Amino acid sequence: MYSPTPGRFLLRMRTPVSEEFAGGYPSDEEWHGYISNSDRVLLKTINFASPNSAGAVCIDPACTWVEQWVHRAGPREKIYFKPEEVKAAIVTCGGLCPGLNDVIRQVVITLEIYGVKSIVGIPFGYRGFSDSDLSEMPLSRKVVQNIHLSGGSLLGVSRGGPSVSDIVDRMQEKGINMLFVLGGNGTHAGANAIHEECRNRKLKVAVVGVPKTIDNDILLMDKTFGFDTAVEEAQRAINSAYIEAHSAYHGVGIVKLMGRDSGFIAMHASLASGQIDICLIPEVPFELHGPHGVLTHLKYLIETKGSAVVCVAEGAGQNLLQKTNAKDASGNIVLGDIGVHIQQETKKYFREIGVHADVKYIDPTYMIRACRANASDGILCAVLGQNAVHGAFAGYSGITVGICNNHYVYFPIPEVIAYPRPVDPNSRMWHRCLTSTGQPDFI
Ligand SMILES: Nc1ncnc2c1ncn2[C@@H]1O[C@H](COP(=O)(O)OP(=O)(O)OP(=O)(O)O)[C@@H](O)[C@H]1O
Ligand SMILES: O=P(O)(O)OC[C@H]1O[C@](O)(CO)[C@@H](O)[C@@H]1O
Ligand SMILES: [Mg+2]
């Protein structure tokens, strides 16, 4: 629809003062290092022999192999925006996540290398588009240079906010033609709706997402940024629970970790720690009471090894709690507190059977996400932030960046948010977790 111009993202640079290469390297070099629009990354890499193989996802009983590809991310030789005509905006929505500042920083730095002069941050999520007392924040390399050294978001975050049509109205008023949206499932649903609305209004706007969630619940990706850091932070809580339980007579440690719909944090934190005896996640139903229940197994553990540690994801066992019907500003269901419930039921159970138990409960809540990204997330954020900008200049909109089979790719947003990505109870990783904890089925 729009005619492309040669890319201005210089893969090799000289200091501008060097007269010889004042305009960068000569463009007729054979090596250029750009990504071809035809480069593809394989979505699924395992050819499953049958649906019975662990973690198999098959389209038919014969598990016929179908190649599925996604576009490779990175800088293109031809770009679809003139940098001097770009006004880029960045917005961070939903809950906090380690690495938000790292991504903001890389988006700004990369935009500047393309030659974009007008870069702003929208304060406090989508809300920043509508609240008249919130003004956009000018961003530059100088402003963002050190922001990755602390957690949180330089721009602030929020849930809820204005309608999509109001957001696009404000974007038109402000002349924003590139929007970088950092958020989870909800934020991406919003980003895709903004993209559609811009298309309906025939606006030349690129809307590009960067999936942000410690829960790791975005489909098709190896992992989302912040997840590794959250798992690492969770180790402190688990280790404390272990030490408390291990040092007490008949000690029981219980740790609740975030994970609204998916148990990835609980599963990985349990596996990483090697200190968990029982891991409970939303995807795997369990009973507390009865001969196969969690409490019977806790009694067995107390009798056989003297102490036990339980790790439970916040979304687990919601069927055991009373529903409240309450919702947050974004429409997410407010969950019942499964951690407190297990703590109370454990105390009651051991009291009733006349066995001493010293129950200690730890809920690190926001401590696992209100922290600075670790080194591995720092790198992931850097690559995703840079690729988001390359994607916008390549002329994509309604896409999000991600890592797939260790390669960086662009996904169409609807494909990755169709539903929250769950832990597959038939996957090798869940089986590995069960091998590590040694827990039985609780149903
Ligand atoms: N279906 C939707 N359409 C348009 N906007 C949405 C939709 N769902 C959520 N949003 C908006 O996206 C923003 C963030 O949503 P939400 O609070 O669910 O966080 P999230 O992006 O899912 O991140 P987290 O992983 O922290 O929950 C909110 O401002 C909300 O109004
Ligand atoms: O209290 P807040 O900010 O709504 O965030 C809590 C939610 O954020 C998440 O970590 C997702 O980012 C969920 O696991 C959790 O339910
Ligand atoms: Mg969400």
Short mmCIF file of C-alpha atoms and ligand atoms in Angstrom, two decimals:
data_model
loop_
_atom_site.label_atom_id
_atom_site.label_comp_id
_atom_site.label_asym_id
_atom_site.label_seq_id
_atom_site.Cartn_x
_atom_site.Cartn_y
_atom_site.Cartn_z
CA MET A 1 0.00 0.00 0.00
CA TYR A 2 2.86 2.40 0.90
CA SER A 3 6.07 2.51 -1.08
CA PRO A 4 9.12 1.41 0.90
CA THR A 5 12.34 3.40 1.21
CA PRO A 6 15.85 2.09 1.94
CA GLY A 7 16.37 1.21 5.61
CA ARG A 8 18.20 3.69 7.80
CA PHE A 9 19.08 1.31 10.58
CA LEU A 10 22.85 1.19 10.27
CA LEU A 11 24.31 -2.16 11.16
CA ARG A 12 27.82 -0.76 10.85
CA MET A 13 28.53 2.73 12.00
CA ARG A 14 31.34 5.29 12.16
CA THR A 15 31.42 8.26 14.45
CA PRO A 16 29.63 11.02 12.55
CA VAL A 17 32.72 13.26 12.72
CA SER A 18 34.61 10.88 10.40
CA GLU A 19 34.41 12.62 7.02
CA GLU A 20 35.17 9.46 5.10
CA PHE A 21 31.97 7.77 6.26
CA ALA A 22 29.84 10.77 7.18
CA GLY A 23 26.72 9.08 5.83
CA GLY A 24 27.52 5.65 7.25
CA TYR A 25 29.08 2.75 5.38
CA PRO A 26 28.65 2.67 1.59
CA SER A 27 25.34 0.96 0.81
CA ASP A 28 26.74 -1.15 -2.03
CA GLU A 29 28.53 -3.48 0.40
CA GLU A 30 27.71 -7.09 -0.28
CA TRP A 31 27.16 -7.96 3.36
CA HIS A 32 24.31 -5.99 4.83
CA GLY A 33 23.00 -8.19 7.60
CA TYR A 34 19.34 -7.40 7.07
CA ILE A 35 16.55 -9.91 7.53
CA SER A 36 14.71 -10.95 4.39
CA ASN A 37 10.93 -10.66 4.44
CA SER A 38 10.91 -14.27 3.28
CA ASP A 39 12.97 -15.58 6.23
CA ARG A 40 10.81 -17.89 8.33
CA VAL A 41 11.10 -19.70 11.67
CA LEU A 42 9.54 -23.10 12.26
CA LEU A 43 6.76 -22.90 14.85
CA LYS A 44 6.81 -26.54 15.98
CA THR A 45 10.04 -28.51 15.91
CA ILE A 46 8.97 -31.96 17.13
CA ASN A 47 7.48 -34.46 14.70
CA PHE A 48 5.39 -36.48 17.19
CA ALA A 49 5.09 -40.18 16.33
CA SER A 50 1.64 -40.45 17.90
CA PRO A 51 -0.79 -38.47 20.06
CA ASN A 52 0.44 -40.59 22.99
CA SER A 53 3.90 -38.99 22.99
CA ALA A 54 4.28 -36.64 25.98
CA GLY A 55 3.10 -33.15 25.14
CA ALA A 56 1.96 -34.11 21.64
CA VAL A 57 -0.27 -31.63 19.84
CA CYS A 58 -1.69 -33.34 16.75
CA ILE A 59 -4.13 -32.38 14.03
CA ASP A 60 -5.21 -35.97 13.38
CA PRO A 61 -4.81 -39.48 14.90
CA ALA A 62 -1.75 -40.14 12.70
CA CYS A 63 -0.14 -36.99 14.04
CA THR A 64 0.57 -35.82 10.50
CA TRP A 65 3.45 -33.40 10.34
CA VAL A 66 2.39 -29.93 9.20
CA GLU A 67 5.00 -27.27 8.79
CA GLN A 68 3.97 -23.96 10.33
CA TRP A 69 6.12 -20.88 10.01
CA VAL A 70 6.29 -17.40 11.44
CA HIS A 71 8.14 -14.33 10.17
CA ARG A 72 11.68 -13.88 11.42
CA ALA A 73 12.16 -10.65 13.37
CA GLY A 74 14.86 -8.06 12.69
CA PRO A 75 15.84 -5.05 10.58
CA ARG A 76 14.71 -4.94 6.94
CA GLU A 77 16.47 -3.43 3.96
CA LYS A 78 13.34 -1.49 3.01
CA ILE A 79 11.33 0.47 5.56
CA TYR A 80 7.77 1.76 5.39
CA PHE A 81 8.04 4.89 7.53
CA LYS A 82 10.18 7.97 7.02
CA PRO A 83 11.88 8.40 10.41
CA GLU A 84 11.42 12.18 10.35
CA GLU A 85 7.65 11.68 9.96
CA VAL A 86 7.38 9.27 12.89
CA LYS A 87 5.92 10.13 16.26
CA ALA A 88 6.42 7.03 18.38
CA ALA A 89 4.67 6.33 21.68
CA ILE A 90 5.31 3.64 24.29
CA VAL A 91 2.74 2.47 26.81
CA THR A 92 3.03 -0.11 29.61
CA CYS A 93 -0.20 -1.71 30.89
CA GLY A 94 -1.42 -4.37 33.34
CA GLY A 95 0.68 -5.45 36.32
CA LEU A 96 4.38 -4.81 36.76
CA CYS A 97 6.96 -7.17 35.33
CA PRO A 98 10.76 -7.23 35.65
CA GLY A 99 12.30 -5.84 32.46
CA LEU A 100 9.71 -3.23 31.49
CA ASN A 101 12.33 -0.50 31.76
CA ASP A 102 14.81 -2.58 29.76
CA VAL A 103 12.32 -2.83 26.89
CA ILE A 104 11.40 0.88 27.03
CA ARG A 105 15.10 1.71 26.92
CA GLN A 106 15.82 -0.48 23.89
CA VAL A 107 12.78 0.78 21.98
CA VAL A 108 13.90 4.38 22.48
CA ILE A 109 17.54 3.70 21.61
CA THR A 110 16.62 1.76 18.45
CA LEU A 111 14.13 4.41 17.31
CA GLU A 112 16.86 7.03 17.65
CA ILE A 113 19.25 4.94 15.55
CA TYR A 114 16.58 4.88 12.80
CA GLY A 115 16.53 8.67 13.07
CA VAL A 116 13.25 9.16 14.93
CA LYS A 117 13.22 12.44 16.84
CA SER A 118 9.74 12.41 18.34
CA ILE A 119 9.39 9.70 21.02
CA VAL A 120 6.99 9.89 23.96
CA GLY A 121 5.87 7.73 26.85
CA ILE A 122 2.15 7.44 27.70
CA PRO A 123 1.82 7.59 31.50
CA PHE A 124 0.03 4.91 33.52
CA GLY A 125 -1.11 2.53 30.80
CA TYR A 126 -4.05 3.12 28.45
CA ARG A 127 -5.41 5.50 31.12
CA GLY A 128 -2.70 7.98 30.03
CA PHE A 129 -4.56 8.44 26.73
CA SER A 130 -7.68 9.77 28.45
CA ASP A 131 -6.80 11.47 31.75
CA SER A 132 -6.34 15.17 31.02
CA ASP A 133 -4.04 15.65 34.02
CA LEU A 134 -1.58 13.06 32.67
CA SER A 135 0.75 14.42 30.01
CA GLU A 136 3.00 12.45 27.67
CA MET A 137 6.65 12.08 28.67
CA PRO A 138 9.33 13.03 26.10
CA LEU A 139 11.84 10.18 25.77
CA SER A 140 15.40 10.10 24.45
CA ARG A 141 18.53 8.00 24.93
CA LYS A 142 19.56 10.45 27.63
CA VAL A 143 16.30 9.99 29.57
CA VAL A 144 16.30 6.18 29.38
CA GLN A 145 20.04 5.53 29.72
CA ASN A 146 19.92 4.08 33.24
CA ILE A 147 16.28 3.15 33.75
CA HIS A 148 16.93 -0.59 33.46
CA LEU A 149 18.90 -0.44 36.70
CA SER A 150 15.66 -0.47 38.64
CA GLY A 151 12.44 -2.47 38.49
CA GLY A 152 8.96 -1.14 37.75
CA SER A 153 8.06 1.02 34.77
CA LEU A 154 9.38 4.53 34.16
CA LEU A 155 5.99 5.29 32.61
CA GLY A 156 3.81 3.68 35.29
CA VAL A 157 1.16 1.01 34.69
CA SER A 158 -2.57 0.64 35.27
CA ARG A 159 -5.54 -1.62 34.66
CA GLY A 160 -8.80 -0.44 33.06
CA GLY A 161 -8.93 2.79 31.07
CA PRO A 162 -10.62 4.42 28.04
CA SER A 163 -12.36 2.77 25.10
CA VAL A 164 -10.38 1.79 22.01
CA SER A 165 -12.11 4.47 19.97
CA ASP A 166 -11.11 7.16 22.54
CA ILE A 167 -7.51 5.87 22.46
CA VAL A 168 -7.36 6.15 18.67
CA ASP A 169 -8.96 9.63 18.83
CA ARG A 170 -6.15 10.74 21.17
CA MET A 171 -3.53 9.10 18.94
CA GLN A 172 -4.86 11.08 15.97
CA GLU A 173 -4.89 14.31 17.99
CA LYS A 174 -1.33 13.75 19.14
CA GLY A 175 -0.12 12.59 15.71
CA ILE A 176 1.13 9.23 17.01
CA ASN A 177 1.83 6.86 14.10
CA MET A 178 3.89 4.19 15.90
CA LEU A 179 2.62 2.65 19.11
CA PHE A 180 4.62 0.18 21.18
CA VAL A 181 2.44 -1.63 23.67
CA LEU A 182 3.99 -3.55 26.55
CA GLY A 183 1.54 -5.77 28.39
CA GLY A 184 -0.09 -9.14 28.88
CA ASN A 185 -3.13 -10.81 27.33
CA GLY A 186 -5.51 -7.96 28.10
CA THR A 187 -3.14 -5.28 26.86
CA HIS A 188 -2.59 -7.21 23.63
CA ALA A 189 -6.35 -7.57 23.09
CA GLY A 190 -6.42 -3.78 23.41
CA ALA A 191 -3.44 -3.36 21.06
CA ASN A 192 -5.08 -5.52 18.41
CA ALA A 193 -8.33 -3.56 18.74
CA ILE A 194 -6.36 -0.30 18.36
CA HIS A 195 -4.69 -1.73 15.25
CA GLU A 196 -8.09 -2.70 13.78
CA GLU A 197 -9.58 0.69 14.60
CA CYS A 198 -6.63 2.45 12.91
CA ARG A 199 -7.14 0.25 9.87
CA ASN A 200 -10.85 1.05 9.75
CA ARG A 201 -10.01 4.75 9.88
CA LYS A 202 -7.36 4.18 7.17
CA LEU A 203 -4.58 5.59 9.36
CA LYS A 204 -0.99 4.70 8.59
CA VAL A 205 -0.15 3.55 12.09
CA ALA A 206 2.01 0.65 13.28
CA VAL A 207 0.86 -1.00 16.51
CA VAL A 208 3.45 -3.44 17.85
CA GLY A 209 3.24 -5.39 21.10
CA VAL A 210 5.90 -6.72 23.43
CA PRO A 211 4.41 -9.49 25.61
CA LYS A 212 5.00 -8.76 29.28
CA THR A 213 3.98 -11.24 31.91
CA ILE A 214 5.70 -13.03 34.73
CA ASP A 215 2.97 -15.68 34.35
CA ASN A 216 4.43 -16.83 30.98
CA ASP A 217 0.88 -17.37 29.78
CA ILE A 218 1.22 -16.18 26.17
CA LEU A 219 0.74 -18.86 23.51
CA LEU A 220 3.44 -20.09 21.09
CA MET A 221 6.42 -18.43 22.78
CA ASP A 222 9.33 -20.16 24.48
CA LYS A 223 8.91 -17.70 27.35
CA THR A 224 8.00 -14.10 28.10
CA PHE A 225 10.36 -11.58 29.66
CA GLY A 226 10.17 -11.27 33.44
CA PHE A 227 9.33 -14.93 33.91
CA ASP A 228 12.92 -16.06 34.61
CA THR A 229 13.43 -13.24 37.10
CA ALA A 230 10.15 -14.02 38.88
CA VAL A 231 11.15 -17.69 39.17
CA GLU A 232 14.53 -16.66 40.54
CA GLU A 233 13.00 -14.28 43.10
CA ALA A 234 10.56 -16.98 44.15
CA GLN A 235 13.55 -19.08 45.23
CA ARG A 236 14.02 -16.81 48.24
CA ALA A 237 10.48 -17.46 49.47
CA ILE A 238 10.77 -21.20 48.87
CA ASN A 239 14.13 -21.41 50.57
CA SER A 240 12.80 -19.53 53.62
CA ALA A 241 9.78 -21.83 53.79
CA TYR A 242 12.09 -24.84 53.55
CA ILE A 243 14.40 -23.59 56.30
CA GLU A 244 11.44 -22.77 58.58
CA ALA A 245 9.80 -26.14 57.95
CA HIS A 246 13.03 -28.09 58.21
CA SER A 247 14.03 -26.42 61.47
CA ALA A 248 10.66 -26.90 63.16
CA TYR A 249 9.31 -30.05 64.77
CA HIS A 250 6.83 -31.38 62.17
CA GLY A 251 7.21 -28.23 60.12
CA VAL A 252 4.99 -27.51 57.11
CA GLY A 253 5.98 -24.64 54.83
CA ILE A 254 3.46 -23.25 52.34
CA VAL A 255 4.40 -20.78 49.61
CA LYS A 256 1.88 -19.11 47.32
CA LEU A 257 3.20 -17.73 44.02
CA MET A 258 1.53 -15.60 41.35
CA GLY A 259 -0.04 -17.26 38.35
CA ARG A 260 -3.64 -16.32 37.73
CA ASP A 261 -4.46 -18.90 35.05
CA SER A 262 -1.20 -20.76 34.54
CA GLY A 263 1.13 -22.57 36.89
CA PHE A 264 4.42 -21.89 35.09
CA ILE A 265 5.96 -19.87 37.93
CA ALA A 266 5.03 -22.47 40.56
CA MET A 267 6.20 -25.36 38.38
CA HIS A 268 9.54 -23.81 37.43
CA ALA A 269 10.20 -22.42 40.90
CA SER A 270 9.51 -25.86 42.41
CA LEU A 271 11.78 -27.56 39.91
CA ALA A 272 14.55 -24.98 40.35
CA SER A 273 14.51 -25.13 44.15
CA GLY A 274 14.47 -28.89 44.62
CA GLN A 275 12.91 -28.12 48.02
CA ILE A 276 9.25 -28.61 47.17
CA ASP A 277 7.32 -31.76 48.10
CA ILE A 278 3.96 -30.72 46.66
CA CYS A 279 3.40 -28.37 43.74
CA LEU A 280 -0.19 -27.32 43.01
CA ILE A 281 -1.15 -25.52 39.80
CA PRO A 282 -4.44 -24.35 38.22
CA GLU A 283 -4.20 -26.86 35.36
CA VAL A 284 -4.15 -29.93 37.61
CA PRO A 285 -7.19 -30.49 39.84
CA PHE A 286 -6.60 -31.67 43.39
CA GLU A 287 -8.46 -32.45 46.59
CA LEU A 288 -7.30 -31.37 50.02
CA HIS A 289 -9.28 -33.92 52.03
CA GLY A 290 -9.88 -37.65 51.59
CA PRO A 291 -7.54 -40.63 51.24
CA HIS A 292 -5.85 -39.21 48.12
CA GLY A 293 -5.93 -35.58 49.25
CA VAL A 294 -3.01 -33.22 49.82
CA LEU A 295 -3.46 -33.34 53.61
CA THR A 296 -3.13 -37.13 53.79
CA HIS A 297 0.12 -36.87 51.83
CA LEU A 298 1.33 -34.09 54.15
CA LYS A 299 0.74 -36.41 57.11
CA TYR A 300 2.74 -39.12 55.31
CA LEU A 301 5.59 -36.66 54.67
CA ILE A 302 5.62 -35.49 58.30
CA GLU A 303 5.77 -39.11 59.46
CA THR A 304 8.45 -40.18 56.99
CA LYS A 305 10.72 -37.16 56.64
CA GLY A 306 9.69 -34.86 59.48
CA SER A 307 8.77 -31.78 57.40
CA ALA A 308 7.24 -30.76 54.08
CA VAL A 309 7.01 -27.76 51.76
CA VAL A 310 4.08 -26.94 49.48
CA CYS A 311 4.19 -24.51 46.54
CA VAL A 312 0.80 -23.37 45.27
CA ALA A 313 -0.04 -21.12 42.33
CA GLU A 314 -2.60 -18.42 43.13
CA GLY A 315 -5.03 -19.70 40.50
CA ALA A 316 -4.92 -23.31 41.74
CA GLY A 317 -7.84 -25.02 43.50
CA GLN A 318 -10.31 -22.17 42.94
CA ASN A 319 -13.09 -24.79 42.92
CA LEU A 320 -12.38 -25.33 46.64
CA LEU A 321 -13.10 -21.67 47.46
CA GLN A 322 -16.21 -19.54 47.53
CA LYS A 323 -16.66 -17.47 44.36
CA THR A 324 -16.87 -13.71 44.91
CA ASN A 325 -17.83 -12.55 41.37
CA ALA A 326 -15.60 -9.53 41.99
CA LYS A 327 -13.59 -8.16 39.04
CA ASP A 328 -10.69 -5.73 38.79
CA ALA A 329 -10.68 -2.56 36.65
CA SER A 330 -9.71 -4.58 33.55
CA GLY A 331 -12.46 -7.16 34.07
CA ASN A 332 -10.17 -9.89 35.43
CA ILE A 333 -11.86 -12.11 38.03
CA VAL A 334 -10.55 -11.49 41.56
CA LEU A 335 -9.39 -14.88 42.81
CA GLY A 336 -10.00 -16.43 46.21
CA ASP A 337 -6.92 -16.89 48.41
CA ILE A 338 -5.92 -20.53 47.99
CA GLY A 339 -2.73 -20.05 50.02
CA VAL A 340 -4.56 -18.91 53.15
CA HIS A 341 -7.16 -21.64 52.63
CA ILE A 342 -4.50 -24.38 52.50
CA GLN A 343 -2.79 -22.91 55.56
CA GLN A 344 -6.06 -22.92 57.56
CA GLU A 345 -7.12 -26.38 56.39
CA THR A 346 -3.68 -27.82 57.20
CA LYS A 347 -3.72 -26.43 60.74
CA LYS A 348 -7.28 -27.70 61.25
CA TYR A 349 -6.50 -31.16 59.84
CA PHE A 350 -3.47 -31.81 62.04
CA ARG A 351 -5.32 -30.46 65.09
CA GLU A 352 -8.22 -32.82 64.39
CA ILE A 353 -6.04 -35.92 63.93
CA GLY A 354 -4.04 -35.02 67.04
CA VAL A 355 -0.68 -34.74 65.28
CA HIS A 356 1.54 -31.76 66.06
CA ALA A 357 2.28 -29.58 63.01
CA ASP A 358 4.05 -26.23 62.85
CA VAL A 359 2.58 -24.52 59.80
CA LYS A 360 4.39 -21.49 58.30
CA TYR A 361 2.88 -19.58 55.37
CA ILE A 362 4.80 -17.29 53.02
CA ASP A 363 3.18 -15.17 50.29
CA PRO A 364 5.84 -13.08 48.54
CA THR A 365 3.17 -11.47 46.30
CA TYR A 366 4.63 -8.47 44.47
CA MET A 367 8.21 -9.18 45.59
CA ILE A 368 8.70 -11.55 42.67
CA ARG A 369 7.77 -8.97 40.04
CA ALA A 370 8.67 -5.55 41.50
CA CYS A 371 12.35 -6.16 40.95
CA ARG A 372 15.02 -5.57 38.35
CA ALA A 373 15.35 -8.06 35.49
CA ASN A 374 18.07 -10.67 35.83
CA ALA A 375 20.77 -11.02 33.16
CA SER A 376 18.89 -13.53 31.03
CA ASP A 377 15.71 -11.42 31.04
CA GLY A 378 17.84 -8.32 30.39
CA ILE A 379 19.05 -9.86 27.14
CA LEU A 380 15.57 -11.06 26.17
CA CYS A 381 14.19 -7.54 26.77
CA ALA A 382 16.96 -5.96 24.70
CA VAL A 383 16.28 -8.20 21.71
CA LEU A 384 12.49 -7.87 21.96
CA GLY A 385 12.64 -4.08 22.32
CA GLN A 386 14.89 -3.71 19.28
CA ASN A 387 12.81 -6.13 17.22
CA ALA A 388 9.60 -4.28 18.07
CA VAL A 389 11.04 -1.19 16.38
CA HIS A 390 12.33 -3.17 13.39
CA GLY A 391 8.84 -4.68 13.02
CA ALA A 392 7.16 -1.27 12.98
CA PHE A 393 9.60 0.06 10.37
CA ALA A 394 9.14 -3.12 8.32
CA GLY A 395 5.52 -2.07 7.98
CA TYR A 396 3.93 -4.62 10.30
CA SER A 397 1.02 -3.72 12.57
CA GLY A 398 -1.13 -5.83 14.89
CA ILE A 399 1.90 -7.99 15.64
CA THR A 400 3.87 -8.84 18.72
CA VAL A 401 7.47 -9.94 19.17
CA GLY A 402 8.54 -13.16 20.77
CA ILE A 403 11.07 -15.94 21.02
CA CYS A 404 10.17 -19.22 19.35
CA ASN A 405 12.51 -22.22 19.31
CA ASN A 406 15.34 -19.87 20.28
CA HIS A 407 14.72 -17.54 17.32
CA TYR A 408 13.09 -14.13 17.44
CA VAL A 409 9.89 -13.78 15.47
CA TYR A 410 6.78 -11.69 14.78
CA PHE A 411 3.42 -13.23 15.69
CA PRO A 412 -0.03 -11.96 14.69
CA ILE A 413 -1.51 -10.80 18.02
CA PRO A 414 -4.79 -12.83 17.85
CA GLU A 415 -2.78 -16.07 17.51
CA VAL A 416 -1.00 -15.63 20.83
CA ILE A 417 -3.88 -14.38 23.00
CA ALA A 418 -6.67 -16.74 21.92
CA TYR A 419 -6.57 -18.05 25.50
CA PRO A 420 -4.03 -17.97 28.36
CA ARG A 421 -1.28 -20.51 27.69
CA PRO A 422 -1.63 -23.32 30.24
CA VAL A 423 0.89 -25.79 31.62
CA ASP A 424 0.19 -29.03 29.77
CA PRO A 425 -0.29 -31.73 32.43
CA ASN A 426 0.94 -34.24 29.81
CA SER A 427 4.09 -32.28 29.09
CA ARG A 428 7.58 -33.44 29.91
CA MET A 429 8.14 -30.38 32.09
CA TRP A 430 5.21 -31.16 34.39
CA HIS A 431 6.36 -34.79 34.56
CA ARG A 432 9.85 -33.56 35.46
CA CYS A 433 8.36 -31.44 38.22
CA LEU A 434 6.45 -34.47 39.56
CA THR A 435 9.62 -36.56 39.41
CA SER A 436 11.40 -33.90 41.44
CA THR A 437 8.71 -33.48 44.11
CA GLY A 438 7.75 -37.14 44.26
CA GLN A 439 4.11 -36.19 44.79
CA PRO A 440 1.23 -38.54 43.89
CA ASP A 441 -2.06 -37.59 42.19
CA PHE A 442 -4.35 -35.76 44.60
CA ILE A 443 -7.66 -36.85 43.15
N1 LIG B 1 -10.46 -7.36 25.42
C1 LIG B 1 -9.89 -6.16 25.59
N2 LIG B 1 -10.04 -5.19 24.66
C2 LIG B 1 -9.47 -3.98 24.83
N3 LIG B 1 -8.73 -3.63 25.90
C3 LIG B 1 -8.55 -4.55 26.85
C4 LIG B 1 -9.11 -5.86 26.77
N4 LIG B 1 -8.77 -6.56 27.87
C5 LIG B 1 -8.03 -5.72 28.63
N5 LIG B 1 -7.89 -4.53 28.02
C6 LIG B 1 -7.14 -3.39 28.53
O1 LIG B 1 -5.76 -3.76 28.61
C7 LIG B 1 -5.16 -3.22 29.78
C8 LIG B 1 -4.44 -4.27 30.56
O2 LIG B 1 -5.27 -5.41 30.79
P1 LIG B 1 -5.06 -6.35 32.06
O3 LIG B 1 -5.24 -5.52 33.30
O4 LIG B 1 -5.91 -7.54 31.89
O5 LIG B 1 -3.52 -6.69 32.05
P2 LIG B 1 -2.68 -7.65 31.13
O6 LIG B 1 -2.24 -6.92 29.93
O7 LIG B 1 -3.44 -8.92 30.87
O8 LIG B 1 -1.42 -7.90 32.03
P3 LIG B 1 -1.28 -8.86 33.32
O9 LIG B 1 -0.51 -10.05 32.83
O10 LIG B 1 -0.53 -8.07 34.29
O11 LIG B 1 -2.66 -9.22 33.79
C9 LIG B 1 -6.27 -2.54 30.58
O12 LIG B 1 -6.11 -1.15 30.44
C10 LIG B 1 -7.55 -3.04 29.95
O13 LIG B 1 -8.54 -2.05 29.95
O1 LIG B 2 -2.55 -7.13 41.95
P1 LIG B 2 -2.42 -6.89 40.51
O2 LIG B 2 -1.57 -5.75 40.13
O3 LIG B 2 -3.74 -6.85 39.81
O4 LIG B 2 -1.63 -8.15 39.85
C1 LIG B 2 -1.85 -9.48 40.17
C2 LIG B 2 -1.75 -10.34 38.95
O5 LIG B 2 -0.64 -10.06 38.16
C3 LIG B 2 -0.13 -11.26 37.60
O6 LIG B 2 1.12 -11.48 38.12
C4 LIG B 2 0.01 -11.14 36.14
O7 LIG B 2 0.97 -10.13 35.87
C5 LIG B 2 -1.08 -12.37 38.03
O8 LIG B 2 -0.47 -13.58 38.25
C6 LIG B 2 -1.68 -11.78 39.27
O9 LIG B 2 -2.95 -12.31 39.52
MG MG B 3 -4.14 -10.35 32.07
#
